[in-house]
PDB file of C-alpha atoms in Angstrom:
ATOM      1  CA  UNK A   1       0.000   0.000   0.000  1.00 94.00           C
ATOM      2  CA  UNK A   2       2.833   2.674   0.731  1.00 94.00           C
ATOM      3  CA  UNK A   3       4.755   1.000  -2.025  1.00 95.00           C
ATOM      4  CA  UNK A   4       2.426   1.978  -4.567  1.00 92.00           C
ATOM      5  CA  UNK A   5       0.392   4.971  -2.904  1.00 93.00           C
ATOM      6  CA  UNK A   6      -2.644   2.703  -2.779  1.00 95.00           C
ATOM      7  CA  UNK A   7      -6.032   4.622  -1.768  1.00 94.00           C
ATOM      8  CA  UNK A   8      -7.246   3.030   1.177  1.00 95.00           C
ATOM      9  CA  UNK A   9     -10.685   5.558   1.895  1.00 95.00           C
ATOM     10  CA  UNK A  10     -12.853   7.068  -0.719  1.00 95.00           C
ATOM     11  CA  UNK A  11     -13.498  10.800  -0.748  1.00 92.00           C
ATOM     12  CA  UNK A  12     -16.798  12.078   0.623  1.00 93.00           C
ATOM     13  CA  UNK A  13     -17.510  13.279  -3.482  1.00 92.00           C
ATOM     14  CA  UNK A  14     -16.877   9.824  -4.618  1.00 93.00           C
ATOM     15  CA  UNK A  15     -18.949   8.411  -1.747  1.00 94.00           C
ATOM     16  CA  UNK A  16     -22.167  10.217  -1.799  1.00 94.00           C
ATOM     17  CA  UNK A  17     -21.220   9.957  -5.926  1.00 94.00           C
ATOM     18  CA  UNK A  18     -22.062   6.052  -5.181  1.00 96.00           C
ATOM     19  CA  UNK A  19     -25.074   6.025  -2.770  1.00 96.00           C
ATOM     20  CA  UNK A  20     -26.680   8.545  -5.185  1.00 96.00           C
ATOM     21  CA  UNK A  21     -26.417   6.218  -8.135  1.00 96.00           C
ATOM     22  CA  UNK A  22     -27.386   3.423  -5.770  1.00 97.00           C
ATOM     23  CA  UNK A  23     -30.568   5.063  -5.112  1.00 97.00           C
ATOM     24  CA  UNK A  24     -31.156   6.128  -8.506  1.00 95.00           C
ATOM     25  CA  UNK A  25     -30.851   2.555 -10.250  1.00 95.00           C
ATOM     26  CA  UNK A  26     -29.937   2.252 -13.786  1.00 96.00           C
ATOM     27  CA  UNK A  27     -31.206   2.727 -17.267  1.00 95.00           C
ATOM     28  CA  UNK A  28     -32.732  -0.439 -18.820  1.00 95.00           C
ATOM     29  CA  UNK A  29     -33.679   0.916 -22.017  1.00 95.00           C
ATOM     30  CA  UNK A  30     -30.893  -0.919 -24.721  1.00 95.00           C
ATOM     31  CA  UNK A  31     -30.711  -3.757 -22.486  1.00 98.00           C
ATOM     32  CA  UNK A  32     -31.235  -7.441 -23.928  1.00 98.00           C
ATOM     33  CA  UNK A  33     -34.006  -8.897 -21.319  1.00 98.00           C
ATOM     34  CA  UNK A  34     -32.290 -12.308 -20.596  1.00 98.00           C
ATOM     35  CA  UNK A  35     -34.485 -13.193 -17.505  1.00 98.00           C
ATOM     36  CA  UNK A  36     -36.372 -15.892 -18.397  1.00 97.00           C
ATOM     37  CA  UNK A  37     -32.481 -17.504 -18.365  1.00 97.00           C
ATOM     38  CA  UNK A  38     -31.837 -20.201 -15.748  1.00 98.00           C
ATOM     39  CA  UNK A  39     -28.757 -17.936 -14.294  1.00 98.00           C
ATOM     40  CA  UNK A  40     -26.207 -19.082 -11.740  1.00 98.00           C
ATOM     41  CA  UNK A  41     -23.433 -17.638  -9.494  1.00 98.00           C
ATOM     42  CA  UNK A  42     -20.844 -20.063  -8.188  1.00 97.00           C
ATOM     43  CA  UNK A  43     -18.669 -18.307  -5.404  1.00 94.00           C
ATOM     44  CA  UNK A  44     -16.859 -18.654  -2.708  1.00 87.00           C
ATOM     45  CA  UNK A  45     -18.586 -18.031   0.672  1.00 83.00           C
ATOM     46  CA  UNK A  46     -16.957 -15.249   1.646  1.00 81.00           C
ATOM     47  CA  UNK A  47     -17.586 -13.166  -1.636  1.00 88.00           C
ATOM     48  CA  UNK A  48     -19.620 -10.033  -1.507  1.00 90.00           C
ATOM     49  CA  UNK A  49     -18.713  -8.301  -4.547  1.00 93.00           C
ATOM     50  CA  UNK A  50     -20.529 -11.375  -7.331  1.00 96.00           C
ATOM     51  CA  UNK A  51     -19.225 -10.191 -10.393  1.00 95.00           C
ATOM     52  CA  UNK A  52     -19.856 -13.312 -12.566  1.00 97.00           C
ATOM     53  CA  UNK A  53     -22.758 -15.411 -13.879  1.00 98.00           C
ATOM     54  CA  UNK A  54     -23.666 -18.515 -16.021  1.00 98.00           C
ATOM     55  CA  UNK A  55     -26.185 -20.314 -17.880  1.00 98.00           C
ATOM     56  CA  UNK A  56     -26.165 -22.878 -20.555  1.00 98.00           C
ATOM     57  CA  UNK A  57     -29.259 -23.079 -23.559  1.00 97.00           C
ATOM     58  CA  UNK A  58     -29.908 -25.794 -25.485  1.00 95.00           C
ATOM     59  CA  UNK A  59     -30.044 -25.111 -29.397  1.00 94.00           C
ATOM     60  CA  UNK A  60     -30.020 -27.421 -32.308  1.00 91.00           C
ATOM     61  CA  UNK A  61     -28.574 -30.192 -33.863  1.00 88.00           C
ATOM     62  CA  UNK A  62     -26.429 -30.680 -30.891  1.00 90.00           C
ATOM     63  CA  UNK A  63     -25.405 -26.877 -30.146  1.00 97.00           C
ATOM     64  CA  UNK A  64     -25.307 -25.049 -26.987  1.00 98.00           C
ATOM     65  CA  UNK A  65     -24.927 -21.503 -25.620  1.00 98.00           C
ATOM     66  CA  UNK A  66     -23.240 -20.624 -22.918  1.00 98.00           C
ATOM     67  CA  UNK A  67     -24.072 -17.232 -20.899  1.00 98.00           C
ATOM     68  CA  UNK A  68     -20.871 -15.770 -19.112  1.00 98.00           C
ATOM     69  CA  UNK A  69     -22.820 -12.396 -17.726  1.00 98.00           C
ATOM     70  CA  UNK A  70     -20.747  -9.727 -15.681  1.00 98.00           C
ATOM     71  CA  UNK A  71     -21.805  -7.464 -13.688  1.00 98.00           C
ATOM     72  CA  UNK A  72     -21.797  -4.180 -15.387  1.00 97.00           C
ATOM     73  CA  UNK A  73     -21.236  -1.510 -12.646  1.00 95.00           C
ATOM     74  CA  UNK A  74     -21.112   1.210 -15.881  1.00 94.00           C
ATOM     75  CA  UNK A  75     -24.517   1.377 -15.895  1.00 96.00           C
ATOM     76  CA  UNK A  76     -24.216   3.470 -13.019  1.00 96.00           C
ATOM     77  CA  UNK A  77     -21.284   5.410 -13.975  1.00 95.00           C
ATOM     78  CA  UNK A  78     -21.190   8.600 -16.437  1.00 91.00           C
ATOM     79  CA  UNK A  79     -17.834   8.878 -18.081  1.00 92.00           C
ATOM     80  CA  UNK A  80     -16.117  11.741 -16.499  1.00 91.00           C
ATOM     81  CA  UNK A  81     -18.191  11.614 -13.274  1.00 90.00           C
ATOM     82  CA  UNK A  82     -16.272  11.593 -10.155  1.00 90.00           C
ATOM     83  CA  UNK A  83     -16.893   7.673  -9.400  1.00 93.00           C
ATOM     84  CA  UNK A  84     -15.217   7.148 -13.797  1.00 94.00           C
ATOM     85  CA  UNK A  85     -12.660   9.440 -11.821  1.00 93.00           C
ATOM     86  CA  UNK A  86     -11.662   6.934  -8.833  1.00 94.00           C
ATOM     87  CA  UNK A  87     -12.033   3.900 -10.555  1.00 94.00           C
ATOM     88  CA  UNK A  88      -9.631   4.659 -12.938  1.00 93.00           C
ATOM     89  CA  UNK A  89      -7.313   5.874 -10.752  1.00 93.00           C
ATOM     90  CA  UNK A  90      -7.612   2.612  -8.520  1.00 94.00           C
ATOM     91  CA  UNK A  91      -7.949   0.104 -11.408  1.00 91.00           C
ATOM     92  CA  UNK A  92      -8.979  -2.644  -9.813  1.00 92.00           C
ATOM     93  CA  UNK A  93      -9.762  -4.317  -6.699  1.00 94.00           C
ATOM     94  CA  UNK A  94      -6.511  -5.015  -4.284  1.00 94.00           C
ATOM     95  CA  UNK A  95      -7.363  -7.882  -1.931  1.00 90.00           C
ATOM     96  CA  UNK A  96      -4.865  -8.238   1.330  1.00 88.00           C
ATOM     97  CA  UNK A  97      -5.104 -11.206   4.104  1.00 84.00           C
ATOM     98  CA  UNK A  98      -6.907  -7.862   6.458  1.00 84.00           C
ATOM     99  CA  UNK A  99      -8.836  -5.894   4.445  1.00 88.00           C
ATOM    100  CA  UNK A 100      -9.489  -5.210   0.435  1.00 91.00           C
ATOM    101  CA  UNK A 101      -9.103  -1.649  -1.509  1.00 96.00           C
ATOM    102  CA  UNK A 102     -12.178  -1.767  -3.520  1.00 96.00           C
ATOM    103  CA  UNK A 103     -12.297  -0.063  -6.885  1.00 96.00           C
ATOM    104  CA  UNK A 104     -16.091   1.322  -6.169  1.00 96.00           C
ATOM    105  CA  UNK A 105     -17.608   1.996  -3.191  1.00 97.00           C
ATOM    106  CA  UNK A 106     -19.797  -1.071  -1.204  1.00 96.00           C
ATOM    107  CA  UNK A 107     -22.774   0.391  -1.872  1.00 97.00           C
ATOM    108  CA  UNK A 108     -22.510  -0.210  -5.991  1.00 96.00           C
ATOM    109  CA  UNK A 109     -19.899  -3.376  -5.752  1.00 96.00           C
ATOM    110  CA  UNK A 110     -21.281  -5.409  -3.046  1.00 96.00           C
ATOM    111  CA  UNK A 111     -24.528  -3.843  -3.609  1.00 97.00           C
ATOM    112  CA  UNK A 112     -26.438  -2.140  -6.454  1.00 97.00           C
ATOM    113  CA  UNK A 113     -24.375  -3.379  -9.309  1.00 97.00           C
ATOM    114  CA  UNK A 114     -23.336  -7.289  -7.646  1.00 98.00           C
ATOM    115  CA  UNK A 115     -25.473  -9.803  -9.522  1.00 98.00           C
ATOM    116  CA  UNK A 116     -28.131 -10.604  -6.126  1.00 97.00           C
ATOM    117  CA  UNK A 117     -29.745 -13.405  -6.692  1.00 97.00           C
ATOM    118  CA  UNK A 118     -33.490 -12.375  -7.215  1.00 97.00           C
ATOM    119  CA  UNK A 119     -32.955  -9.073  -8.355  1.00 97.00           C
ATOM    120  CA  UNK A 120     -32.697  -7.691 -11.528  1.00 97.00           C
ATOM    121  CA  UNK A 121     -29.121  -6.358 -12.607  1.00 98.00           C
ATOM    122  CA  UNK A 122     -27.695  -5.346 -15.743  1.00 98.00           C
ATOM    123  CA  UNK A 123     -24.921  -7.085 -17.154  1.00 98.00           C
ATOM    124  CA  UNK A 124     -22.294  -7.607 -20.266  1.00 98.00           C
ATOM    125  CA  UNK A 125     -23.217 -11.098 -21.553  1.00 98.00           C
ATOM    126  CA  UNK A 126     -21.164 -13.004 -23.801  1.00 98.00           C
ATOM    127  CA  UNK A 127     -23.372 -15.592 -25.626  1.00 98.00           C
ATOM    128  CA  UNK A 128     -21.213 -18.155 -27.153  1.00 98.00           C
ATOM    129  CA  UNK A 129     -22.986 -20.972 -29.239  1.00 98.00           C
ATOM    130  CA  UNK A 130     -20.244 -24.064 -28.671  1.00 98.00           C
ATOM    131  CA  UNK A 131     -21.218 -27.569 -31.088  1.00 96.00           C
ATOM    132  CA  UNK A 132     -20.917 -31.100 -29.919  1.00 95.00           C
ATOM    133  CA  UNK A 133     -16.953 -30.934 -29.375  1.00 95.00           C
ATOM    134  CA  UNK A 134     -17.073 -28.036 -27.212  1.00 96.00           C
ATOM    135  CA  UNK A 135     -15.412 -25.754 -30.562  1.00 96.00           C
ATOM    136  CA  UNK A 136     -17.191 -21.575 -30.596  1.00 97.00           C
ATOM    137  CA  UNK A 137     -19.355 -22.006 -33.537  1.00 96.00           C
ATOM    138  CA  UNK A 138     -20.601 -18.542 -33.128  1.00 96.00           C
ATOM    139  CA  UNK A 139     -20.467 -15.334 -30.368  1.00 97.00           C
ATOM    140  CA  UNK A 140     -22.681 -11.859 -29.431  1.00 97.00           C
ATOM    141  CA  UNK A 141     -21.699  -9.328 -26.840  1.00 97.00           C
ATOM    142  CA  UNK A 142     -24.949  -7.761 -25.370  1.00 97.00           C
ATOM    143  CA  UNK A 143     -25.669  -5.073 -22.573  1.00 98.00           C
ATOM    144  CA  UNK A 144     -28.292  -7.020 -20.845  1.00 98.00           C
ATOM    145  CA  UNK A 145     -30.748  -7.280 -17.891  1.00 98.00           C
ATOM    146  CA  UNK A 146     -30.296 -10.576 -15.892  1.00 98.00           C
ATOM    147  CA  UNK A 147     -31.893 -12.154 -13.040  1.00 98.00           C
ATOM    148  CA  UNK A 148     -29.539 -14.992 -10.893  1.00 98.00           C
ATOM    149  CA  UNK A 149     -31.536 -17.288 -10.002  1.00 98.00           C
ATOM    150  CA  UNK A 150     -29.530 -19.032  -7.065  1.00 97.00           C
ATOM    151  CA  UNK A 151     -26.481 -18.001  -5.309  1.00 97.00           C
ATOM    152  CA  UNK A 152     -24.059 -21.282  -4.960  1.00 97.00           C
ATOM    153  CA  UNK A 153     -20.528 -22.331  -3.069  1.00 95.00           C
ATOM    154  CA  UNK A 154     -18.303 -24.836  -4.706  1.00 94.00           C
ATOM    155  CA  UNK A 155     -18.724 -27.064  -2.248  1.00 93.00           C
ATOM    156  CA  UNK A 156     -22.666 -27.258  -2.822  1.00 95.00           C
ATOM    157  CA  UNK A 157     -21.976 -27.539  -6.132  1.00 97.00           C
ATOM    158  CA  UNK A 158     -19.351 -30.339  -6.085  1.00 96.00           C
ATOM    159  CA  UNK A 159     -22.111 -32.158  -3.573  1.00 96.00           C
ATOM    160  CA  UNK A 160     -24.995 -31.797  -6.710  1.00 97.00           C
ATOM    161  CA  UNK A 161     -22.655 -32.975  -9.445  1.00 96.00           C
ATOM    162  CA  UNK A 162     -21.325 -35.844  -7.986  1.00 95.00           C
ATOM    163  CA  UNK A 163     -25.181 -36.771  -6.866  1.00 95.00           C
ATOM    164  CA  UNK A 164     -26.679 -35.882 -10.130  1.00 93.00           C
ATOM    165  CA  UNK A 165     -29.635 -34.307  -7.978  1.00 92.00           C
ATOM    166  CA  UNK A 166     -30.134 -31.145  -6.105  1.00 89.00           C
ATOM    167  CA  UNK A 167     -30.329 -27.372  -6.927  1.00 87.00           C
ATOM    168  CA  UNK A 168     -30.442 -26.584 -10.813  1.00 96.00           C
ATOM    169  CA  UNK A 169     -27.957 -30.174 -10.994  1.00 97.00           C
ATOM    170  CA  UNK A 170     -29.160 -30.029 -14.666  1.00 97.00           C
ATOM    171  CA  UNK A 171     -27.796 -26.991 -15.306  1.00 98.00           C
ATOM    172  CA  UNK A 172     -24.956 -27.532 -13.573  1.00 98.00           C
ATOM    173  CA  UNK A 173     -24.774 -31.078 -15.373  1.00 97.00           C
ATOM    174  CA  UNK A 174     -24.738 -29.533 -18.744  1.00 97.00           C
ATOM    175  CA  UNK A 175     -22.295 -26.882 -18.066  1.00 98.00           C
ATOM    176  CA  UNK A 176     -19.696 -29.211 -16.512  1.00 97.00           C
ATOM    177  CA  UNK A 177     -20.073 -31.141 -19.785  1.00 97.00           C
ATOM    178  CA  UNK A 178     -18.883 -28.298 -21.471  1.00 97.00           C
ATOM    179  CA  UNK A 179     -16.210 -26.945 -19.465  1.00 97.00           C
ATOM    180  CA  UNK A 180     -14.936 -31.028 -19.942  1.00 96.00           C
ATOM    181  CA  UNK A 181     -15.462 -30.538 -23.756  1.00 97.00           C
ATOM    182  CA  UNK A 182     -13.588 -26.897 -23.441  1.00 97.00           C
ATOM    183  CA  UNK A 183     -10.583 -28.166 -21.913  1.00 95.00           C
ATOM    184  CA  UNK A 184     -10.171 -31.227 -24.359  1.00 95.00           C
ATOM    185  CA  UNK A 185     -10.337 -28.576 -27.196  1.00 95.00           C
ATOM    186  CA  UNK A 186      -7.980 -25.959 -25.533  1.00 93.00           C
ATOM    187  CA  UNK A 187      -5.632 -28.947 -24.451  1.00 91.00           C
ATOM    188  CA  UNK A 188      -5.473 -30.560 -28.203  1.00 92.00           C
ATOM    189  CA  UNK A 189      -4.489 -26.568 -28.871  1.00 89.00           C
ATOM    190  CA  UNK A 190      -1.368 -27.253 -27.000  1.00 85.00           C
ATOM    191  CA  UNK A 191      -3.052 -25.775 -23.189  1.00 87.00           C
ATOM    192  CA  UNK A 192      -1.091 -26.854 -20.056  1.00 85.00           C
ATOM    193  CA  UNK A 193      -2.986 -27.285 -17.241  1.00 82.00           C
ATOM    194  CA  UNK A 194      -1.154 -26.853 -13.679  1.00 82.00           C
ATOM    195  CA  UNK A 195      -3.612 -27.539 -10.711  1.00 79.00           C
ATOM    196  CA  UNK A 196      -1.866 -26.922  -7.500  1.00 77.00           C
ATOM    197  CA  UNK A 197      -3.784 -26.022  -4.287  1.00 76.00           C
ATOM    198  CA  UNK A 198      -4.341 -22.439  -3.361  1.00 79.00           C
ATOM    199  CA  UNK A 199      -3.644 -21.258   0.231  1.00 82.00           C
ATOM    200  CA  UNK A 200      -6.138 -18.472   1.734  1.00 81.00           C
ATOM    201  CA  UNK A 201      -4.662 -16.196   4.760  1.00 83.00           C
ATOM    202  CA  UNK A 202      -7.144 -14.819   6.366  1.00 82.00           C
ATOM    203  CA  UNK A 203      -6.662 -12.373   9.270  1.00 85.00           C
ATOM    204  CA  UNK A 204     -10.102 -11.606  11.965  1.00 83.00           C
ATOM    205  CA  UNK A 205     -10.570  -8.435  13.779  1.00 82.00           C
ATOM    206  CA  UNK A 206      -8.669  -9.594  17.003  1.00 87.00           C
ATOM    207  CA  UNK A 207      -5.678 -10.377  14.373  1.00 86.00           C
ATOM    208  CA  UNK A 208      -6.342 -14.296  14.719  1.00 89.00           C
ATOM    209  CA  UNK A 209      -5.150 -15.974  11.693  1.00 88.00           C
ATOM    210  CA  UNK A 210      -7.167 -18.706   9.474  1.00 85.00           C
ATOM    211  CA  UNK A 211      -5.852 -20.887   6.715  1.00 86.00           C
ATOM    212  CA  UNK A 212      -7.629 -22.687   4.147  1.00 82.00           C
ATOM    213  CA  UNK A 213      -6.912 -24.732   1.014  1.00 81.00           C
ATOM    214  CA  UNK A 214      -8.738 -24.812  -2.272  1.00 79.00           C
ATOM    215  CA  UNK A 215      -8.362 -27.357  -4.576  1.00 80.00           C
ATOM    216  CA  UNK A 216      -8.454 -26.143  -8.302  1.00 80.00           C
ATOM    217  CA  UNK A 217      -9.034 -29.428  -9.674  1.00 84.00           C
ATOM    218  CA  UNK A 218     -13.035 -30.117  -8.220  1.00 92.00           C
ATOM    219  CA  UNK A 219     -15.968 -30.105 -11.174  1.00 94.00           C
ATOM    220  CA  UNK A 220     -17.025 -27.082  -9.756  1.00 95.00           C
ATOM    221  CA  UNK A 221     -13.587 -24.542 -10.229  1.00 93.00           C
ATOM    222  CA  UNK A 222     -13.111 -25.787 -13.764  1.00 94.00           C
ATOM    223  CA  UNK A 223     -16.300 -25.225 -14.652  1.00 96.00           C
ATOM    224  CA  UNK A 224     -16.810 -22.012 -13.223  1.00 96.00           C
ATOM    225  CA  UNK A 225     -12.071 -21.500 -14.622  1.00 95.00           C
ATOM    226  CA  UNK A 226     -13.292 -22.739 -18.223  1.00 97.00           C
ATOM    227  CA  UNK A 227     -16.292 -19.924 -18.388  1.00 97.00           C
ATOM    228  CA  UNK A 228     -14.024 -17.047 -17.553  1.00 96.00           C
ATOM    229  CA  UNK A 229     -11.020 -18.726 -20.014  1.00 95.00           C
ATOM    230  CA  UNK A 230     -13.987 -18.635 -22.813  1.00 97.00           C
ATOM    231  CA  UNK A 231     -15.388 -15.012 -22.068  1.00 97.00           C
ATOM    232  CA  UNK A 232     -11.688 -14.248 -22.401  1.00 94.00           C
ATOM    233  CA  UNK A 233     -10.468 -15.861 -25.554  1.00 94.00           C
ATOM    234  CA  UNK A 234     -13.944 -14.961 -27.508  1.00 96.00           C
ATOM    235  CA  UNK A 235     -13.608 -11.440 -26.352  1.00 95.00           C
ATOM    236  CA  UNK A 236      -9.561 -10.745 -27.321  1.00 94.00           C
ATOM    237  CA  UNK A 237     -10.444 -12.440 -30.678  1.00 94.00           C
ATOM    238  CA  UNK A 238     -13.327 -10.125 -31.151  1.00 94.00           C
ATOM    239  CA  UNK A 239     -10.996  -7.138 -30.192  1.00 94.00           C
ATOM    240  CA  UNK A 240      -7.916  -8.479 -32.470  1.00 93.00           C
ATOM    241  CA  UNK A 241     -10.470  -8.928 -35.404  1.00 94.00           C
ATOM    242  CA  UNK A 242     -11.931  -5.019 -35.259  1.00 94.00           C
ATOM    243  CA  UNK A 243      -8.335  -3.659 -33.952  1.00 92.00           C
ATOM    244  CA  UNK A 244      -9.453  -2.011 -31.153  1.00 91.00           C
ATOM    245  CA  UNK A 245      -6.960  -1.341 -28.545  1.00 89.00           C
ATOM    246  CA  UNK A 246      -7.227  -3.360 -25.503  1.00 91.00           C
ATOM    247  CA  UNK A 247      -5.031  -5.177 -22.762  1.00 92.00           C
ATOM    248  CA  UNK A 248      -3.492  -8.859 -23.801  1.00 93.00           C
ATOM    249  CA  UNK A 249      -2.420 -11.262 -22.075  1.00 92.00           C
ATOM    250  CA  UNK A 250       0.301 -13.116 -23.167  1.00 90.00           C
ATOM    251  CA  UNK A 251       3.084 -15.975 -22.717  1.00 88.00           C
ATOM    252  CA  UNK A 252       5.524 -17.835 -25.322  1.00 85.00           C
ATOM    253  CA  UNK A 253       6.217 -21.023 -25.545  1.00 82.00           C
ATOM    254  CA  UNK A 254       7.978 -22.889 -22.679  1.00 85.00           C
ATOM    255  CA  UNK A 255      11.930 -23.541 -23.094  1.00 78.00           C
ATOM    256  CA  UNK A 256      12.285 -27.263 -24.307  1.00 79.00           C
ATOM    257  CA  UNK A 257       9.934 -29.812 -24.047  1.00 85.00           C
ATOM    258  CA  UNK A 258       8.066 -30.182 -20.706  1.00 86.00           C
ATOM    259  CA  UNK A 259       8.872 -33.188 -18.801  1.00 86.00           C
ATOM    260  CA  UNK A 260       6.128 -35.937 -18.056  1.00 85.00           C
ATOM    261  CA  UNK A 261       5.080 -36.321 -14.612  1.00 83.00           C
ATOM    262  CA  UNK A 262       6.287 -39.394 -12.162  1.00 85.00           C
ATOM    263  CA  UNK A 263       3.704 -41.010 -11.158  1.00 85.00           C
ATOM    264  CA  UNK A 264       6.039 -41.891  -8.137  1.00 88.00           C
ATOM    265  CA  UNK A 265       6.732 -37.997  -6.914  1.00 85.00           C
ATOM    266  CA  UNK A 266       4.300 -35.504  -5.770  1.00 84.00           C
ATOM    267  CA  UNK A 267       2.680 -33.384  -8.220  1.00 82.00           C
ATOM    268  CA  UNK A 268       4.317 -30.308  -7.016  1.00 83.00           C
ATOM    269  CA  UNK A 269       7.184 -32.258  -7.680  1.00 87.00           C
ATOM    270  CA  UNK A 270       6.134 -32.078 -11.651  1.00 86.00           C
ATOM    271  CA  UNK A 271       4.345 -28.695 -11.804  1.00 86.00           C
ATOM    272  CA  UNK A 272       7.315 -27.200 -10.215  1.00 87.00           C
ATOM    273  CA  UNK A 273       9.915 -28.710 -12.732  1.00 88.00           C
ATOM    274  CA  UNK A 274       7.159 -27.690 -15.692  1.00 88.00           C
ATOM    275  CA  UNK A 275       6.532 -23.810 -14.349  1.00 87.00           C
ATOM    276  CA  UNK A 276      11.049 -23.421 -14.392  1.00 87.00           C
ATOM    277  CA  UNK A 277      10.414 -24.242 -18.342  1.00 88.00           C
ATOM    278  CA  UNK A 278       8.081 -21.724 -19.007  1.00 88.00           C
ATOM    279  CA  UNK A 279       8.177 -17.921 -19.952  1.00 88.00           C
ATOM    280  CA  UNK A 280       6.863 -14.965 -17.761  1.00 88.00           C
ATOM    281  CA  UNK A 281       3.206 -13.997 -18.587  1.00 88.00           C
ATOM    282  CA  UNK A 282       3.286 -10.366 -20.354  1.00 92.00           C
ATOM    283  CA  UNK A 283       0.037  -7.704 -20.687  1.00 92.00           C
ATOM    284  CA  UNK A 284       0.415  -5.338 -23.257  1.00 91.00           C
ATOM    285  CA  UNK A 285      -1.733  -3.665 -26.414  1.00 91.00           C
ATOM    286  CA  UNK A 286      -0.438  -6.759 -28.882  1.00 89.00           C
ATOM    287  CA  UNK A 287      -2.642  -9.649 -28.739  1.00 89.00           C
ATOM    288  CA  UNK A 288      -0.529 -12.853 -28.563  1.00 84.00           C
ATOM    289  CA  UNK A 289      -0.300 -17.022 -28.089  1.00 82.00           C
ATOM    290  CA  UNK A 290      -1.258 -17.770 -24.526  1.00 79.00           C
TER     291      UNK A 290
END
């Protein structure tokens, strides 16, 4: 935070900026009415700002679309106002063990712009018709009104898959299918896939400390990890094909060939040999392999 000269309060202008949009809702008008969509959050429990949605249509002769629908806090935000202002100037959300440095003030990011399940938000929706393999047959970027229908945790969600019954399980059904038929078709592409279990610090008000793991590797995180990979691929080839400037990711191929893994060594073991072969990720205005 002193590093970088974070902002760790927002200004009383940016502040009543916020609870005045709040109050004053947002503009529907130009907004795709998606509804009557089956829509789902997956997060984890401790998540207040849900910035991410999904559901999955059936179309024909085999085809599918997919709904990835993020919350679109700019329907609350006039370009130039004092809230554009901040947010710009923070960038994004900074998350620490203690506390987080939000880009917007709680009262639009945990509040009137998170998608709620059972109320009406507006979103950016990226419809992506998929075939039978899982390959984009098709995409459409829409401003839209959504409604989430139910508010899950991984856990839950891992519980209804490997049931096959419970809360919206097929819903959830279908879109695991899909996320399975997304990774064959990124992995045939030459993906690598390194699943190692993420470590959560947590520190309480009376400075107590609590650690958790989170495995990467349950139905649940790749379904909800191939959605976002999809909204992101379908949107940077949209931008690359119109040229408009945007921020790429990107990273080369790996040094040599990557080394199989030993079934007799731990798979940190493997993923730790494989990560010393590869290049540094990179952002810039190029689009790029990944």
């Amino acid at each position: 935070i002193v590093r970088f000269g974070l902002r760790t309060a927002f200004a009383d202008e940016a502040k009543l900026a916020a609870e005045t949009a709040a109050a004053a809702g947002f503009d529907r008008a130009g907004r795709r009415d998606l509804t009557a969509r089956t829509t789902l959050t997956i997060d984890d429990e401790t998540t207040r700002e849900i910035d991410d949605a999904l559901s999955i249509d059936e179309r024909d002769n085999g085809f599918v679309e997919v709904g990835i629908h993020i919350a679109d806090p700019c329907a609350f935000i006039a370009p130039g106002d004092p809230l554009d202002v901040e947010a710009r100037t923070r960038g994004t959300t900074y998350y620490f063990p203690e506390r987080k440095l939000l880009m917007l003030p709680a009262v639009l990011s945990e509040g009137a712009a998170s998608l709620v399940a059972g109320e009406e938000r507006p979103a950016l929706s990226f419809l992506v018709t998929l075939d039978a393999e899982g390959r984009v047959a098709g995409t459409e970027f829409v401003r839209s009104l959504i409604r989430v229908a139910s508010r899950l945790g991984y856990d839950e969600v891992d519980a209804t898959l490997r049931a096959g019954t419970g809360p919206h399980a097929d819903v959830l059904t279908r879109l695991a299918a899909v996320a399975s038929r997304r990774e064959a078709v990124r992995r045939a592409h030459g993906a690598i896939a390194l699943r190692t279990p993420e470590t959560e610090i947590r520190v309480a008000a009376d400075g107590s400390l609590s650690l958790s793991k989170r495995d990467p590797d349950t139905p649940a995180q790749r379904l909800v990890s191939e959605a976002m990979i999809l909204a992101g691929e379908v949107s940077a080839a949209w931008f690359d094909a119109r040229r408009v400037p945007a921020i790429f990711r990107r990273q080369s191929a790996p040094d040599g060939r990557l080394p199989e893994a030993d079934p007799s060594q731990p798979s940190a073991v493997h993923i730790r040999a494989v990560r010393r072969l590869l290049k540094r990720g990179e952002a810039g205005l190029r689009p790029g392999t990944h």
